[in-house]
Coordinates of C-alpha atoms and ligand atoms in Angstrom, one line a residue:
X1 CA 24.7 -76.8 137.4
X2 CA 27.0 -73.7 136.6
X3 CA 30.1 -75.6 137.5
X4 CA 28.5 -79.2 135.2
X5 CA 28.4 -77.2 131.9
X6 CA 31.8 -75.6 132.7
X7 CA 33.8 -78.6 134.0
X8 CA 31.5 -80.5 130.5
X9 CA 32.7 -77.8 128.5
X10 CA 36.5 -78.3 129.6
X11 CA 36.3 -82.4 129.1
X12 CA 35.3 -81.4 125.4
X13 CA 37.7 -79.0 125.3
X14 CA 40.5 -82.0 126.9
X15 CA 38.9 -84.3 124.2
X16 CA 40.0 -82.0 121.1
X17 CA 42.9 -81.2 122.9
X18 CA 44.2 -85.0 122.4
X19 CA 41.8 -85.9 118.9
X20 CA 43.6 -87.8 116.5
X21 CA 39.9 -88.5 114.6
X22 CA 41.2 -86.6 111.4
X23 CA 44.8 -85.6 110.7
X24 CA 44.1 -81.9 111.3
X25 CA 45.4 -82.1 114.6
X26 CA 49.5 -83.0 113.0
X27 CA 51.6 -80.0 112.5
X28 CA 48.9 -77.2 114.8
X29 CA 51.0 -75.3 117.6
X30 CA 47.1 -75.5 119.6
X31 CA 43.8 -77.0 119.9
X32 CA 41.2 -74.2 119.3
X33 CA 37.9 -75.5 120.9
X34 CA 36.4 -72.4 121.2
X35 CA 36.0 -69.9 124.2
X36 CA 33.4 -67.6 125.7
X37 CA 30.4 -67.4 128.2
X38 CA 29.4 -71.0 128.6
X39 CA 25.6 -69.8 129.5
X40 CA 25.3 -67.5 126.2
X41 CA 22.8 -67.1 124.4
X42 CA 24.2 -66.6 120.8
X43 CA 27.2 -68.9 119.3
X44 CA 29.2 -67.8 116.2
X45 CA 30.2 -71.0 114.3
X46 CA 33.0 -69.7 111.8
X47 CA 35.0 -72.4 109.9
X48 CA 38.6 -73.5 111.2
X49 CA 41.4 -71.6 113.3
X50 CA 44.0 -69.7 111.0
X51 CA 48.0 -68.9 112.0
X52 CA 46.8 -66.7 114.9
X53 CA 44.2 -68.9 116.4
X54 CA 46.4 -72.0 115.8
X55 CA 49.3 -70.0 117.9
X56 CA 47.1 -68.6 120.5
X57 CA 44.5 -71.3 121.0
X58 CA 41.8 -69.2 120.6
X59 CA 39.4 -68.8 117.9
X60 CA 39.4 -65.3 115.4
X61 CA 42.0 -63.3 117.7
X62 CA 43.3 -62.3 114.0
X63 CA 41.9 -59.5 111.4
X64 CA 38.5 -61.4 111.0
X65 CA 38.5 -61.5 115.0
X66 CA 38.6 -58.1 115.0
X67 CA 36.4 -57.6 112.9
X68 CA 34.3 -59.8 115.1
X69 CA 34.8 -57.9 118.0
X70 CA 34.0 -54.5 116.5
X71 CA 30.8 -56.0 115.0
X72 CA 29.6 -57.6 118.2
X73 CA 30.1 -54.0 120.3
X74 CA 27.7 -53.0 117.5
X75 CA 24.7 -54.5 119.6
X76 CA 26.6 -53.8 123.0
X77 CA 28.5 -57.6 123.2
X78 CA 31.6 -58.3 124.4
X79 CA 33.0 -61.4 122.9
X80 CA 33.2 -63.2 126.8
X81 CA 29.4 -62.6 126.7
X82 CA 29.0 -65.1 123.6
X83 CA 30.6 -68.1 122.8
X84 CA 32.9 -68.6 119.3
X85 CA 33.9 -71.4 118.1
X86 CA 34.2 -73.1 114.4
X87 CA 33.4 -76.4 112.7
X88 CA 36.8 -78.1 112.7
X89 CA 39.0 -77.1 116.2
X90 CA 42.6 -77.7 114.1
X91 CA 43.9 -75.4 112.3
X92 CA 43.9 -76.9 108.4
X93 CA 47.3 -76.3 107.2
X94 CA 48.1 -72.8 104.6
X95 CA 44.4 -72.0 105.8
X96 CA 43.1 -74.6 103.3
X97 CA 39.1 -74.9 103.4
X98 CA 38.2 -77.7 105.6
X99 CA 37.3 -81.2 104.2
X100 CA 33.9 -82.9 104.5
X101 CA 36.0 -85.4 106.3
X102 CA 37.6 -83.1 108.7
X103 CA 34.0 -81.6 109.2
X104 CA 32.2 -84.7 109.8
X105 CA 35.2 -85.9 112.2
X106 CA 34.5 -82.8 114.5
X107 CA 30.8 -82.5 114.4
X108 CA 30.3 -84.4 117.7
X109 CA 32.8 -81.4 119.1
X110 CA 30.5 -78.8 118.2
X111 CA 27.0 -80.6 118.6
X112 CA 28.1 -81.2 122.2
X113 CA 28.8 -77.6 122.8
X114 CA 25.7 -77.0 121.4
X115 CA 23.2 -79.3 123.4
X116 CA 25.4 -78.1 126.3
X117 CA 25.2 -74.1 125.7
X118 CA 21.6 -74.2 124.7
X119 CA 21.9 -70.9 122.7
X120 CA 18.6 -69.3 121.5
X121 CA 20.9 -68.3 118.6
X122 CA 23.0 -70.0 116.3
X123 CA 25.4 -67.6 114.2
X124 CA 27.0 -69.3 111.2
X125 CA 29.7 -66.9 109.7
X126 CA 30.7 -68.6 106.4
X127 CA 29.2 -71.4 104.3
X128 CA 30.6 -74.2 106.0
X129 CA 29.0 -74.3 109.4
X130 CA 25.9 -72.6 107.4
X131 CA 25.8 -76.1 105.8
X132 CA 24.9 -77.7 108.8
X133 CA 21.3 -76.2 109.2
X134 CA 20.9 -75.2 105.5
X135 CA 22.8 -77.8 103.3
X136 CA 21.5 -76.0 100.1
X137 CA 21.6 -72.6 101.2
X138 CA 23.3 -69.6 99.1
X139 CA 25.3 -67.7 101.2
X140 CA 24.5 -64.6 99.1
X141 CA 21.2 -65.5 99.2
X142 CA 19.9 -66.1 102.7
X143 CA 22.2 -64.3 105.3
X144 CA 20.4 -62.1 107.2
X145 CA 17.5 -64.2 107.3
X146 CA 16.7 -66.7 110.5
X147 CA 15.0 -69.5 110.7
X148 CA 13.2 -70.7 113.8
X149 CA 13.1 -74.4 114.9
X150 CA 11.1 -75.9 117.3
X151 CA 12.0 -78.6 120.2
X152 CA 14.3 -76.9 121.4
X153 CA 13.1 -73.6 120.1
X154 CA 16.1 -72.1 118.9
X155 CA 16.6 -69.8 115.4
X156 CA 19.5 -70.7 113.1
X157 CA 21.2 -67.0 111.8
X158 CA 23.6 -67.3 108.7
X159 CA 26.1 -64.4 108.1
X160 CA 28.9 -64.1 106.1
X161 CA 32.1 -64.9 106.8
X162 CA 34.0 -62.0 108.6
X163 CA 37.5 -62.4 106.3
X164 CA 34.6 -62.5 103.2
X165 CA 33.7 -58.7 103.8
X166 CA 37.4 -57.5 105.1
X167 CA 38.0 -58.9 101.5
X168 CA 35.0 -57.7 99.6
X169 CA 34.1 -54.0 101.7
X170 CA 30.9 -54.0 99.4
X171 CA 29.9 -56.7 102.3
X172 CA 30.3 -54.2 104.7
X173 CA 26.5 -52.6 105.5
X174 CA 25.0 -55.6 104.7
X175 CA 26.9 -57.4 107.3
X176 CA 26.4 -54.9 110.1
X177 CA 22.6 -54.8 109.0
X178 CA 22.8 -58.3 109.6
X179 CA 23.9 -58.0 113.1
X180 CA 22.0 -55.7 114.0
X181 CA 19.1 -58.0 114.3
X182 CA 20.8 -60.5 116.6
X183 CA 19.4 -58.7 119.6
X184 CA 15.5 -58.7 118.1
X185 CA 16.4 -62.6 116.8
X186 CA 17.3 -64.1 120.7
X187 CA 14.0 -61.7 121.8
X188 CA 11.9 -63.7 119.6
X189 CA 13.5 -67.1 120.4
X190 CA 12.6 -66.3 124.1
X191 CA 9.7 -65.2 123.6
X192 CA 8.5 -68.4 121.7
X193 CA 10.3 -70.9 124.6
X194 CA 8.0 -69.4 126.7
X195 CA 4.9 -70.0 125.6
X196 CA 3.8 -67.2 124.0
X197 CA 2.4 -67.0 120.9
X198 CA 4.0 -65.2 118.4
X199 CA 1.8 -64.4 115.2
X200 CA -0.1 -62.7 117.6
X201 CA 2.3 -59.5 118.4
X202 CA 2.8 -58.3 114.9
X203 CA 5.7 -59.5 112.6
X204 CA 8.4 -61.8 113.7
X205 CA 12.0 -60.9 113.5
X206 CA 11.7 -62.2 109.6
X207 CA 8.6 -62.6 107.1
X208 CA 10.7 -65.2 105.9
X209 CA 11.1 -67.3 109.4
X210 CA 9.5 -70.7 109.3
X211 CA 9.5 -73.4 112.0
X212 CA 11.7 -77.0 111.0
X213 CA 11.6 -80.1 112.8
X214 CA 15.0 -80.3 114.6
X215 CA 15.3 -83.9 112.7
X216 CA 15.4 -81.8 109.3
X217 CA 18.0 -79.6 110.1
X218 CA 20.7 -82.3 111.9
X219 CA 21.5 -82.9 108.2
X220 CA 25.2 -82.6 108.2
Ligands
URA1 N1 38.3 -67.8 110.7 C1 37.5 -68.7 111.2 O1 36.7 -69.2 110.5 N2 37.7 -69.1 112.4 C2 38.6 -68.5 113.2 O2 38.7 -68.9 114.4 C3 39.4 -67.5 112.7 C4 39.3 -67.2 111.4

């Protein structure tokens, strides 16, 4: 089973490596499908590799990977211990913002990570992977604030994007608040998969947290 999702993982990982679906893929140095424990139980979804990732084949190994880094050793995570990876795996050329197109190309990419990983955690960092579980979602509005699905039970986290605080320091206590709850967010997650009930040991990781229908949030 270990060696399944692994050897799955690397087909996907062969299968971006020769994707022509969009024309992302013209001009990059290197795929960047993503990297980290493939049995993790949180994923960061940021947007698309920039020069550094494009060169290494990794995804944020730049400034907002460091910044990353530093905020997942926060809650006592190495990066290998999650799993990173963005919504489109070419870098889009001058660090342009990724096209609905490009997005939609890539999606079966990333669901298949996904299904495969079965994270209790979902991290968007930025508003375009937070569109895929929260298509009319502000940013500004709702990071910080996770929201629980059912079948499988998994909770859906948006954060900002790491390159939004480096640029806007303001950001910067929010952000960390932010992940500090990862750790109490994947507690509750495993605590609803299994079985028990939980309204019945005080308040959930968010007053806000609601279950959705996993049909409702495959939106994007
Ligand atoms: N920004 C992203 O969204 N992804 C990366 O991999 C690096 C920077």
């Amino acid at each position: 089973m270990t060696d399944d999702r692994v050897a799955a993982l690397k087909k996907i990982a062969d299968e971006i490596a020769a994707c022509t679906r969009c024309p992302l893929y013209n001009g990059t140095t290197h795929p960047v499908p993503g990297a980290g424990d493939p049995f993790a139980e949180i994923i960061f979804i940021g947007e698309g590799p920039g020069y550094y990732e494009d060169q290494q084949g990794l995804p944020f190994v730049g400034r907002s990977g460091d910044y990353l880094t530093y905020l997942l050793k926060l809650i006592d995570l190495e990066r290998e211990q999650v799993f990173i990876t963005n919504v489109v795996k070419h870098r889009p050329p001058n660090n342009r913002d990724p096209q609905p197109d490009e997005i939609i190309a890539c999606k079966g990419y990333l669901d298949d990570q996904i299904a495969l990983i079965q994270p209790a955690v979902i991290a968007t960092l930025g508003r375009f992977s937070m569109a895929r579980y929260f298509p009319d979602g502000k940013i500004s509005q709702i990071h910080g604030q996770p929201k629980y699905a059912s079948e499988p039970v998994i909770a859906y986290y948006p954060l900002f994007h790491p390159a939004a605080v480096l640029r806007n320091p303001n950001l910067r206590r929010t952000m960390e608040e932010d992940i500090h709850r990862l750790p109490e967010i994947v507690a509750e997650v495993k605590k609803r998969r299994s079985g028990s009930n939980p309204g019945s040991s005080g308040k959930p990781a968010s007053s806000k947290d609601d279950d959705l229908p996993m049909q409702q949030l495959k939106l994007f």
